Amino acid sequence: MFAIVSFAFALLSLPLAHAQTYSATYAPSSLPDQTEEGQSGTNKCGTTNHQDSMCQNIYINSVDDFCFYASPQPGANSTIGDTERIEVSWCLKDGYGTRTIPPNTISGAHFVQTPDYVQVTGTGNLTQVNIPAGDAGGELDPHGADGNGNPIGGLVFSNAFTGQYVQVHEWTNYMSDTQFCFRACKDGPDAPALCQHIYDEMGCAWNMPANYDSGTFERCGGDSGEPMGVYGTSTFHQGDPSTPSPHSAPSSSACTTVPSVGLASMSGSSAPTSAGASSASATSKATSGSTGSAPSATSGSHTSSTSELASMNWVLQGFAIVMTVLGGIWVVV
Ligand SMILES: *[C@@H]1O[C@H](CO)[C@@H](O)[C@H](O)[C@H]1NC(C)=O
Ligand SMILES: *[C@@H]1O[C@H](CO)[C@@H](O)[C@H](O)[C@H]1NC(C)=O
């Protein structure tokens, strides 16, 4: 009886939770100063990056055009866990009014676009974005304990899906001193599960199985992964006696690489790095032109592969439903 009542309650509360989560949708071109109660930073960021920016807007567009969250100040007490409510945005590119990820911070980055999300995974010396050495990390998402985000007021945008910026309402970002991963899920019924945020102690590799190799900077199409923590009909919860292995990394395809990402070192201390960086930005200029319309040129090659992947996904989902039904019949017999 209790189960039935609580199930009915869960059904009733679902649309409410949705309405609350998606109650506001913003465009990068017209953002207010702040979007959530208790916000330490801002969403009205201008277009000039500076290293004391308190901007909390994230853009996940491509392998050479992404941002992540980290602490506004350095120090032993700036672990992700300690500063999750006040993180600020650090971006590879200038132009968003955020902080700039310093040159030579990122040593490997893997951008993948699937039918349901965009994701970037990689490695780096993230002490350069104020994460204390030895910080095993933490998780950021738009659902803090009080319903505001971690960070409070964080907004995430991508132009990878349509060529135009859309706000992404479901996202999850893990940061440690050496590794990062960020998944931004396209609005839709699967978004909360594919951007699940409750496994905050499990880290990047378990939540977002993918390529984390250093030395490679690539952009790929890919299949959507399985929802975090869901294994057939059973769902793992942190603290359960045994922890299941991560899902295997979904396959990716149609990868293109760039030599490096991020701004060239201002000091020009390292010839290979600045050469790499300038050819990377030349690549992005050639394929983009100006901000906003940028990815529409590059996404052309993706569109066919992702739509093929999408129809493949439908076939697989149909197959999964048939198998589930057959499994149900088998159990009853
Ligand atoms: C850092 O946190 C510790 C433990 O909470 C505290 O004792 C210490 O004073 C803090 N240090 C700074 C610089 O805030
Ligand atoms: C990371 O960067 C800091 C600051 O530039 C440097 O002192 C440190 O040696 C670097 N760590 C590694 C592992 O390269």
mmCIF file of C-alpha atoms and ligand atoms in Angstrom:
data_model
loop_
_atom_site.group_PDB
_atom_site.id
_atom_site.type_symbol
_atom_site.label_atom_id
_atom_site.label_comp_id
_atom_site.label_asym_id
_atom_site.label_seq_id
_atom_site.Cartn_x
_atom_site.Cartn_y
_atom_site.Cartn_z
ATOM 1 C CA MET A 1 0.000 0.000 0.000
ATOM 2 C CA PHE A 2 2.696 2.401 0.994
ATOM 3 C CA ALA A 3 4.578 1.520 -2.171
ATOM 4 C CA ILE A 4 1.519 2.291 -4.304
ATOM 5 C CA VAL A 5 0.929 5.600 -2.560
ATOM 6 C CA SER A 6 4.531 6.673 -2.856
ATOM 7 C CA PHE A 7 4.617 5.562 -6.490
ATOM 8 C CA ALA A 8 1.533 7.692 -7.191
ATOM 9 C CA PHE A 9 3.170 10.563 -5.354
ATOM 10 C CA ALA A 10 6.335 10.139 -7.387
ATOM 11 C CA LEU A 11 4.286 10.277 -10.604
ATOM 12 C CA LEU A 12 2.509 13.408 -9.413
ATOM 13 C CA SER A 13 5.684 15.170 -8.384
ATOM 14 C CA LEU A 14 7.548 14.429 -11.625
ATOM 15 C CA PRO A 15 5.960 17.148 -13.769
ATOM 16 C CA LEU A 16 6.353 19.608 -10.901
ATOM 17 C CA ALA A 17 10.046 18.874 -10.596
ATOM 18 C CA HIS A 18 10.369 19.373 -14.336
ATOM 19 C CA ALA A 19 8.491 22.646 -14.338
ATOM 20 C CA GLN A 20 10.723 23.928 -11.580
ATOM 21 C CA THR A 21 13.955 22.833 -13.200
ATOM 22 C CA TYR A 22 13.091 24.238 -16.619
ATOM 23 C CA SER A 23 11.185 27.282 -15.384
ATOM 24 C CA ALA A 24 13.618 29.684 -17.022
ATOM 25 C CA THR A 25 15.480 29.531 -20.284
ATOM 26 C CA TYR A 26 18.140 32.067 -21.098
ATOM 27 C CA ALA A 27 19.977 33.161 -24.225
ATOM 28 C CA PRO A 28 23.653 34.143 -23.955
ATOM 29 C CA SER A 29 22.955 37.417 -25.732
ATOM 30 C CA SER A 30 20.555 38.717 -23.053
ATOM 31 C CA LEU A 31 21.512 37.464 -19.632
ATOM 32 C CA PRO A 32 20.583 39.121 -16.341
ATOM 33 C CA ASP A 33 23.216 39.912 -13.698
ATOM 34 C CA GLN A 34 22.185 36.895 -11.672
ATOM 35 C CA THR A 35 19.785 33.989 -12.111
ATOM 36 C CA GLU A 36 19.597 32.331 -8.695
ATOM 37 C CA GLU A 37 19.161 33.455 -5.090
ATOM 38 C CA GLY A 38 22.451 33.530 -3.213
ATOM 39 C CA GLN A 39 24.637 33.627 -6.324
ATOM 40 C CA SER A 40 28.231 34.762 -5.680
ATOM 41 C CA GLY A 41 29.115 35.562 -9.280
ATOM 42 C CA THR A 42 27.282 36.759 -12.357
ATOM 43 C CA ASN A 43 25.732 35.718 -15.663
ATOM 44 C CA LYS A 44 26.115 39.130 -17.295
ATOM 45 C CA CYS A 45 29.720 38.757 -18.294
ATOM 46 C CA GLY A 46 30.466 40.957 -21.267
ATOM 47 C CA THR A 47 32.780 39.722 -23.967
ATOM 48 C CA THR A 48 36.241 40.287 -22.556
ATOM 49 C CA ASN A 49 37.920 37.564 -20.528
ATOM 50 C CA HIS A 50 39.860 38.516 -17.420
ATOM 51 C CA GLN A 51 41.392 36.412 -14.654
ATOM 52 C CA ASP A 52 39.325 37.905 -11.833
ATOM 53 C CA SER A 53 36.043 37.400 -13.694
ATOM 54 C CA MET A 54 33.180 36.069 -11.578
ATOM 55 C CA CYS A 55 31.312 34.821 -14.653
ATOM 56 C CA GLN A 56 29.428 31.557 -14.168
ATOM 57 C CA ASN A 57 28.395 30.832 -17.770
ATOM 58 C CA ILE A 58 29.732 27.713 -19.482
ATOM 59 C CA TYR A 59 29.981 27.083 -23.236
ATOM 60 C CA ILE A 60 30.505 23.529 -24.499
ATOM 61 C CA ASN A 61 30.888 23.899 -28.256
ATOM 62 C CA SER A 62 33.835 21.868 -29.463
ATOM 63 C CA VAL A 63 37.229 20.428 -28.549
ATOM 64 C CA ASP A 64 38.873 23.849 -28.820
ATOM 65 C CA ASP A 65 35.931 25.818 -27.474
ATOM 66 C CA PHE A 66 34.776 24.636 -24.058
ATOM 67 C CA CYS A 67 34.709 25.793 -20.442
ATOM 68 C CA PHE A 68 34.523 24.141 -17.039
ATOM 69 C CA TYR A 69 34.029 25.186 -13.422
ATOM 70 C CA ALA A 70 36.749 25.715 -10.835
ATOM 71 C CA SER A 71 37.382 27.866 -7.801
ATOM 72 C CA PRO A 72 37.594 31.667 -7.984
ATOM 73 C CA GLN A 73 40.665 31.724 -5.727
ATOM 74 C CA PRO A 74 43.716 29.527 -5.124
ATOM 75 C CA GLY A 75 44.593 27.930 -1.787
ATOM 76 C CA ALA A 76 44.405 24.704 0.133
ATOM 77 C CA ASN A 77 40.757 25.405 0.956
ATOM 78 C CA SER A 78 39.750 25.785 -2.664
ATOM 79 C CA THR A 79 38.924 22.131 -3.242
ATOM 80 C CA ILE A 80 35.945 21.545 -5.503
ATOM 81 C CA GLY A 81 34.039 20.175 -2.514
ATOM 82 C CA ASP A 82 34.685 23.316 -0.473
ATOM 83 C CA THR A 83 33.895 25.771 -3.253
ATOM 84 C CA GLU A 84 31.132 24.008 -5.186
ATOM 85 C CA ARG A 85 28.582 26.747 -4.529
ATOM 86 C CA ILE A 86 30.814 29.553 -5.800
ATOM 87 C CA GLU A 87 32.752 28.069 -8.750
ATOM 88 C CA VAL A 88 33.452 30.317 -11.703
ATOM 89 C CA SER A 89 33.799 29.548 -15.384
ATOM 90 C CA TRP A 90 37.167 28.958 -17.040
ATOM 91 C CA CYS A 91 37.149 28.830 -20.861
ATOM 92 C CA LEU A 92 39.660 28.002 -23.576
ATOM 93 C CA LYS A 93 38.558 30.924 -25.737
ATOM 94 C CA ASP A 94 38.419 34.615 -25.127
ATOM 95 C CA GLY A 95 35.135 36.400 -25.808
ATOM 96 C CA TYR A 96 32.812 35.065 -23.109
ATOM 97 C CA GLY A 97 33.797 37.394 -20.271
ATOM 98 C CA THR A 98 35.020 34.437 -18.232
ATOM 99 C CA ARG A 99 38.470 33.530 -16.966
ATOM 100 C CA THR A 100 40.808 32.000 -19.523
ATOM 101 C CA ILE A 101 42.275 28.548 -18.955
ATOM 102 C CA PRO A 102 46.009 29.360 -18.843
ATOM 103 C CA PRO A 103 48.222 28.134 -21.704
ATOM 104 C CA ASN A 104 49.539 24.591 -21.300
ATOM 105 C CA THR A 105 46.917 23.639 -18.715
ATOM 106 C CA ILE A 106 45.075 21.074 -20.843
ATOM 107 C CA SER A 107 47.182 18.100 -21.945
ATOM 108 C CA GLY A 108 44.444 16.075 -23.628
ATOM 109 C CA ALA A 109 40.822 16.736 -24.601
ATOM 110 C CA HIS A 110 38.194 14.557 -26.251
ATOM 111 C CA PHE A 111 34.979 16.159 -27.417
ATOM 112 C CA VAL A 112 32.154 13.858 -28.449
ATOM 113 C CA GLN A 113 28.739 14.739 -29.804
ATOM 114 C CA THR A 114 26.016 12.096 -29.529
ATOM 115 C CA PRO A 115 22.301 12.248 -30.344
ATOM 116 C CA ASP A 116 21.629 13.198 -26.707
ATOM 117 C CA TYR A 117 24.568 15.182 -25.407
ATOM 118 C CA VAL A 118 27.915 16.833 -25.940
ATOM 119 C CA GLN A 119 30.770 15.816 -23.689
ATOM 120 C CA VAL A 120 34.374 16.744 -23.173
ATOM 121 C CA THR A 121 36.797 14.575 -21.202
ATOM 122 C CA GLY A 122 40.486 15.026 -20.590
ATOM 123 C CA THR A 123 43.506 15.595 -18.459
ATOM 124 C CA GLY A 124 45.618 18.541 -17.446
ATOM 125 C CA ASN A 125 47.466 20.352 -14.710
ATOM 126 C CA LEU A 126 44.356 21.807 -13.155
ATOM 127 C CA THR A 127 46.252 23.383 -10.276
ATOM 128 C CA GLN A 128 46.530 26.199 -12.832
ATOM 129 C CA VAL A 129 42.802 26.833 -12.441
ATOM 130 C CA ASN A 130 43.022 27.001 -8.631
ATOM 131 C CA ILE A 131 42.338 23.335 -7.845
ATOM 132 C CA PRO A 132 44.706 22.415 -4.988
ATOM 133 C CA ALA A 133 47.246 19.676 -5.742
ATOM 134 C CA GLY A 134 45.920 16.369 -4.445
ATOM 135 C CA ASP A 135 42.234 17.309 -4.670
ATOM 136 C CA ALA A 136 40.524 14.114 -5.777
ATOM 137 C CA GLY A 137 37.718 16.331 -6.924
ATOM 138 C CA GLY A 138 34.010 16.800 -6.851
ATOM 139 C CA GLU A 139 30.928 17.159 -8.959
ATOM 140 C CA LEU A 140 29.050 20.225 -10.178
ATOM 141 C CA ASP A 141 25.481 20.196 -11.501
ATOM 142 C CA PRO A 142 22.357 22.360 -11.648
ATOM 143 C CA HIS A 143 20.713 20.640 -8.637
ATOM 144 C CA GLY A 144 22.304 21.697 -5.333
ATOM 145 C CA ALA A 145 20.863 20.613 -1.986
ATOM 146 C CA ASP A 146 18.563 23.657 -1.947
ATOM 147 C CA GLY A 147 17.490 23.331 -5.586
ATOM 148 C CA ASN A 148 19.931 25.955 -6.789
ATOM 149 C CA GLY A 149 22.926 24.824 -8.779
ATOM 150 C CA ASN A 150 26.463 23.980 -7.795
ATOM 151 C CA PRO A 151 27.613 26.617 -8.444
ATOM 152 C CA ILE A 152 24.569 28.701 -7.592
ATOM 153 C CA GLY A 153 23.524 30.484 -10.770
ATOM 154 C CA GLY A 154 25.636 28.422 -13.153
ATOM 155 C CA LEU A 155 24.280 28.398 -16.722
ATOM 156 C CA VAL A 156 25.407 26.089 -19.523
ATOM 157 C CA PHE A 157 25.067 26.708 -23.263
ATOM 158 C CA SER A 158 26.027 24.865 -26.433
ATOM 159 C CA ASN A 159 25.789 25.677 -30.106
ATOM 160 C CA ALA A 160 26.849 22.168 -31.128
ATOM 161 C CA PHE A 161 23.330 20.750 -31.471
ATOM 162 C CA THR A 162 21.792 23.221 -33.908
ATOM 163 C CA GLY A 163 24.428 25.816 -34.772
ATOM 164 C CA GLN A 164 22.514 28.256 -32.544
ATOM 165 C CA TYR A 165 23.066 28.583 -28.831
ATOM 166 C CA VAL A 166 20.653 26.673 -26.636
ATOM 167 C CA GLN A 167 20.660 26.540 -22.873
ATOM 168 C CA VAL A 168 21.345 23.073 -21.534
ATOM 169 C CA HIS A 169 19.256 22.446 -18.418
ATOM 170 C CA GLU A 170 20.793 19.108 -17.431
ATOM 171 C CA TRP A 171 24.559 18.839 -17.106
ATOM 172 C CA THR A 172 27.250 17.347 -14.897
ATOM 173 C CA ASN A 173 30.905 18.338 -14.453
ATOM 174 C CA TYR A 174 33.625 16.532 -12.476
ATOM 175 C CA MET A 175 36.876 18.282 -11.709
ATOM 176 C CA SER A 176 40.006 17.064 -9.926
ATOM 177 C CA ASP A 177 43.580 18.333 -9.921
ATOM 178 C CA THR A 178 44.441 16.185 -12.956
ATOM 179 C CA GLN A 179 41.210 15.265 -14.743
ATOM 180 C CA PHE A 180 38.025 16.876 -15.987
ATOM 181 C CA CYS A 181 34.810 15.792 -17.659
ATOM 182 C CA PHE A 182 31.722 17.738 -18.616
ATOM 183 C CA ARG A 183 28.531 16.367 -20.129
ATOM 184 C CA ALA A 184 25.749 18.688 -21.312
ATOM 185 C CA CYS A 185 22.509 16.904 -22.195
ATOM 186 C CA LYS A 186 20.112 18.134 -24.865
ATOM 187 C CA ASP A 187 16.700 18.941 -23.332
ATOM 188 C CA GLY A 188 14.465 15.894 -23.534
ATOM 189 C CA PRO A 189 13.023 13.012 -21.532
ATOM 190 C CA ASP A 190 16.365 11.181 -21.269
ATOM 191 C CA ALA A 191 18.377 14.218 -20.182
ATOM 192 C CA PRO A 192 18.074 13.749 -16.388
ATOM 193 C CA ALA A 193 19.233 10.108 -16.586
ATOM 194 C CA LEU A 194 22.047 10.720 -19.076
ATOM 195 C CA CYS A 195 23.277 13.681 -17.040
ATOM 196 C CA GLN A 196 22.643 12.000 -13.680
ATOM 197 C CA HIS A 197 24.236 13.925 -10.842
ATOM 198 C CA ILE A 198 23.843 11.665 -7.792
ATOM 199 C CA TYR A 199 27.111 9.749 -8.162
ATOM 200 C CA ASP A 200 29.243 12.599 -6.922
ATOM 201 C CA GLU A 201 31.904 10.380 -5.330
ATOM 202 C CA MET A 202 32.465 8.162 -8.357
ATOM 203 C CA GLY A 203 34.553 10.469 -10.522
ATOM 204 C CA CYS A 204 34.917 10.951 -14.259
ATOM 205 C CA ALA A 205 35.869 7.468 -15.416
ATOM 206 C CA TRP A 206 32.869 5.805 -13.758
ATOM 207 C CA ASN A 207 30.304 8.470 -14.660
ATOM 208 C CA MET A 208 31.570 9.291 -18.145
ATOM 209 C CA PRO A 209 33.547 6.348 -19.483
ATOM 210 C CA ALA A 210 35.404 7.820 -22.467
ATOM 211 C CA ASN A 211 38.853 8.635 -23.750
ATOM 212 C CA TYR A 212 40.944 10.610 -21.245
ATOM 213 C CA ASP A 213 44.339 10.152 -22.956
ATOM 214 C CA SER A 214 46.737 13.036 -22.824
ATOM 215 C CA GLY A 215 48.536 14.116 -25.966
ATOM 216 C CA THR A 216 45.407 13.976 -28.138
ATOM 217 C CA PHE A 217 42.892 16.722 -28.856
ATOM 218 C CA GLU A 218 39.971 15.401 -30.853
ATOM 219 C CA ARG A 219 36.365 15.963 -31.803
ATOM 220 C CA CYS A 220 34.229 12.909 -32.565
ATOM 221 C CA GLY A 221 30.699 11.777 -33.233
ATOM 222 C CA GLY A 222 29.536 9.050 -30.924
ATOM 223 C CA ASP A 223 26.791 6.921 -29.517
ATOM 224 C CA SER A 224 25.093 7.954 -26.279
ATOM 225 C CA GLY A 225 26.294 6.079 -23.213
ATOM 226 C CA GLU A 226 24.087 4.114 -20.858
ATOM 227 C CA PRO A 227 22.585 6.119 -17.976
ATOM 228 C CA MET A 228 24.975 6.336 -15.034
ATOM 229 C CA GLY A 229 24.334 3.724 -12.356
ATOM 230 C CA VAL A 230 21.604 1.848 -14.230
ATOM 231 C CA TYR A 231 22.368 -1.791 -14.982
ATOM 232 C CA GLY A 232 19.397 -3.418 -16.680
ATOM 233 C CA THR A 233 16.628 -3.400 -14.086
ATOM 234 C CA SER A 234 18.847 -2.596 -11.124
ATOM 235 C CA THR A 235 20.071 0.820 -10.108
ATOM 236 C CA PHE A 236 23.189 1.322 -8.023
ATOM 237 C CA HIS A 237 23.276 3.907 -5.252
ATOM 238 C CA GLN A 238 26.386 5.297 -3.638
ATOM 239 C CA GLY A 239 26.939 3.438 -0.375
ATOM 240 C CA ASP A 240 25.501 0.153 -1.664
ATOM 241 C CA PRO A 241 27.717 -2.722 -0.468
ATOM 242 C CA SER A 242 29.265 -3.388 -3.847
ATOM 243 C CA THR A 243 30.112 -0.935 -6.566
ATOM 244 C CA PRO A 244 29.497 -2.070 -10.128
ATOM 245 C CA SER A 245 32.151 -1.506 -12.776
ATOM 246 C CA PRO A 246 31.644 1.468 -15.029
ATOM 247 C CA HIS A 247 29.701 1.006 -18.228
ATOM 248 C CA SER A 248 31.986 0.500 -21.188
ATOM 249 C CA ALA A 249 32.767 3.619 -23.184
ATOM 250 C CA PRO A 250 30.327 4.075 -26.072
ATOM 251 C CA SER A 251 31.862 3.911 -29.534
ATOM 252 C CA SER A 252 32.855 7.061 -31.300
ATOM 253 C CA SER A 253 33.582 7.794 -34.929
ATOM 254 C CA ALA A 254 34.432 10.444 -37.498
ATOM 255 C CA CYS A 255 37.112 11.930 -35.262
ATOM 256 C CA THR A 256 39.141 14.929 -36.298
ATOM 257 C CA THR A 257 42.121 16.146 -34.319
ATOM 258 C CA VAL A 258 43.681 19.512 -33.629
ATOM 259 C CA PRO A 259 47.318 19.903 -32.541
ATOM 260 C CA SER A 260 46.477 21.573 -29.218
ATOM 261 C CA VAL A 261 43.837 23.710 -27.574
ATOM 262 C CA GLY A 262 43.806 26.968 -25.672
ATOM 263 C CA LEU A 263 45.448 30.311 -26.137
ATOM 264 C CA ALA A 264 49.111 30.449 -27.099
ATOM 265 C CA SER A 265 51.500 31.218 -24.281
ATOM 266 C CA MET A 266 51.901 35.000 -23.975
ATOM 267 C CA SER A 267 55.595 34.617 -23.179
ATOM 268 C CA GLY A 268 56.135 32.520 -26.286
ATOM 269 C CA SER A 269 58.469 30.402 -24.178
ATOM 270 C CA SER A 270 57.795 27.209 -26.048
ATOM 271 C CA ALA A 271 57.934 27.223 -29.836
ATOM 272 C CA PRO A 272 56.094 23.928 -30.440
ATOM 273 C CA THR A 273 53.243 24.977 -28.164
ATOM 274 C CA SER A 274 52.634 28.355 -29.714
ATOM 275 C CA ALA A 275 52.902 26.860 -33.193
ATOM 276 C CA GLY A 276 50.399 24.202 -32.195
ATOM 277 C CA ALA A 277 48.072 26.675 -30.599
ATOM 278 C CA SER A 278 48.067 29.069 -33.521
ATOM 279 C CA SER A 279 47.380 26.327 -36.032
ATOM 280 C CA ALA A 280 44.533 25.136 -33.816
ATOM 281 C CA SER A 281 42.997 28.574 -33.788
ATOM 282 C CA ALA A 282 43.599 28.878 -37.532
ATOM 283 C CA THR A 283 41.624 25.663 -37.953
ATOM 284 C CA SER A 284 38.766 26.980 -35.879
ATOM 285 C CA LYS A 285 38.765 30.300 -37.760
ATOM 286 C CA ALA A 286 38.718 28.526 -41.087
ATOM 287 C CA THR A 287 35.733 26.438 -40.086
ATOM 288 C CA SER A 288 33.898 29.095 -38.154
ATOM 289 C CA GLY A 289 34.183 32.738 -39.099
ATOM 290 C CA SER A 290 32.472 34.361 -36.165
ATOM 291 C CA THR A 291 31.128 33.200 -32.845
ATOM 292 C CA GLY A 292 27.664 31.724 -32.978
ATOM 293 C CA SER A 293 27.632 30.599 -36.572
ATOM 294 C CA ALA A 294 30.917 28.828 -35.909
ATOM 295 C CA PRO A 295 29.850 25.249 -35.411
ATOM 296 C CA SER A 296 27.292 25.186 -38.217
ATOM 297 C CA ALA A 297 30.146 24.831 -40.680
ATOM 298 C CA THR A 298 31.850 22.071 -38.741
ATOM 299 C CA SER A 299 28.673 20.357 -37.646
ATOM 300 C CA GLY A 300 27.836 19.533 -41.274
ATOM 301 C CA SER A 301 30.116 16.542 -41.164
ATOM 302 C CA HIS A 302 28.638 15.539 -37.839
ATOM 303 C CA THR A 303 25.012 15.810 -38.803
ATOM 304 C CA SER A 304 25.042 12.786 -41.064
ATOM 305 C CA SER A 305 27.000 10.623 -38.663
ATOM 306 C CA THR A 306 24.932 11.589 -35.648
ATOM 307 C CA SER A 307 21.624 11.084 -37.453
ATOM 308 C CA GLU A 308 22.810 7.660 -38.575
ATOM 309 C CA LEU A 309 23.731 6.995 -34.985
ATOM 310 C CA ALA A 310 20.323 8.257 -33.896
ATOM 311 C CA SER A 311 18.442 5.853 -36.166
ATOM 312 C CA MET A 312 20.768 3.068 -35.073
ATOM 313 C CA ASN A 313 19.844 4.028 -31.528
ATOM 314 C CA TRP A 314 16.144 3.622 -32.303
ATOM 315 C CA VAL A 315 16.783 0.162 -33.711
ATOM 316 C CA LEU A 316 18.758 -0.749 -30.598
ATOM 317 C CA GLN A 317 16.070 0.660 -28.324
ATOM 318 C CA GLY A 318 13.378 -1.285 -30.182
ATOM 319 C CA PHE A 319 15.479 -4.401 -29.791
ATOM 320 C CA ALA A 320 15.921 -3.662 -26.077
ATOM 321 C CA ILE A 321 12.141 -3.286 -25.621
ATOM 322 C CA VAL A 322 11.469 -6.588 -27.405
ATOM 323 C CA MET A 323 14.098 -8.289 -25.262
ATOM 324 C CA THR A 324 12.606 -6.782 -22.101
ATOM 325 C CA VAL A 325 9.121 -8.011 -23.031
ATOM 326 C CA LEU A 326 10.466 -11.476 -23.900
ATOM 327 C CA GLY A 327 12.364 -11.447 -20.598
ATOM 328 C CA GLY A 328 9.162 -10.549 -18.745
ATOM 329 C CA ILE A 329 7.229 -13.387 -20.438
ATOM 330 C CA TRP A 330 10.047 -15.793 -19.652
ATOM 331 C CA VAL A 331 10.008 -14.791 -15.975
ATOM 332 C CA VAL A 332 6.193 -15.222 -15.791
ATOM 333 C CA VAL A 333 6.373 -18.679 -17.451
HETATM 334 C C1 LIG B 1 41.080 25.998 5.712
HETATM 335 O O1 LIG B 1 40.155 25.083 6.319
HETATM 336 C C2 LIG B 1 40.619 24.598 7.568
HETATM 337 C C3 LIG B 1 39.655 23.517 8.009
HETATM 338 O O2 LIG B 1 38.338 23.872 7.773
HETATM 339 C C4 LIG B 1 40.720 25.764 8.545
HETATM 340 O O3 LIG B 1 41.187 25.292 9.792
HETATM 341 C C5 LIG B 1 41.686 26.806 7.992
HETATM 342 O O4 LIG B 1 41.706 27.937 8.811
HETATM 343 C C6 LIG B 1 41.288 27.206 6.575
HETATM 344 N N1 LIG B 1 42.320 28.053 6.008
HETATM 345 C C7 LIG B 1 42.066 29.164 5.328
HETATM 346 C C8 LIG B 1 43.252 29.883 4.780
HETATM 347 O O5 LIG B 1 40.927 29.572 5.152
HETATM 348 C C1 LIG B 2 51.404 22.292 -12.547
HETATM 349 O O1 LIG B 2 51.524 23.669 -12.697
HETATM 350 C C2 LIG B 2 52.174 24.314 -11.609
HETATM 351 C C3 LIG B 2 52.064 25.810 -11.847
HETATM 352 O O2 LIG B 2 52.557 26.153 -13.112
HETATM 353 C C4 LIG B 2 53.603 23.799 -11.501
HETATM 354 O O3 LIG B 2 54.248 24.415 -10.407
HETATM 355 C C5 LIG B 2 53.552 22.281 -11.282
HETATM 356 O O4 LIG B 2 54.853 21.774 -11.272
HETATM 357 C C6 LIG B 2 52.760 21.621 -12.386
HETATM 358 N N1 LIG B 2 52.549 20.215 -12.041
HETATM 359 C C7 LIG B 2 52.814 19.252 -12.884
HETATM 360 C C8 LIG B 2 52.532 17.864 -12.402
HETATM 361 O O5 LIG B 2 53.281 19.444 -13.998
#
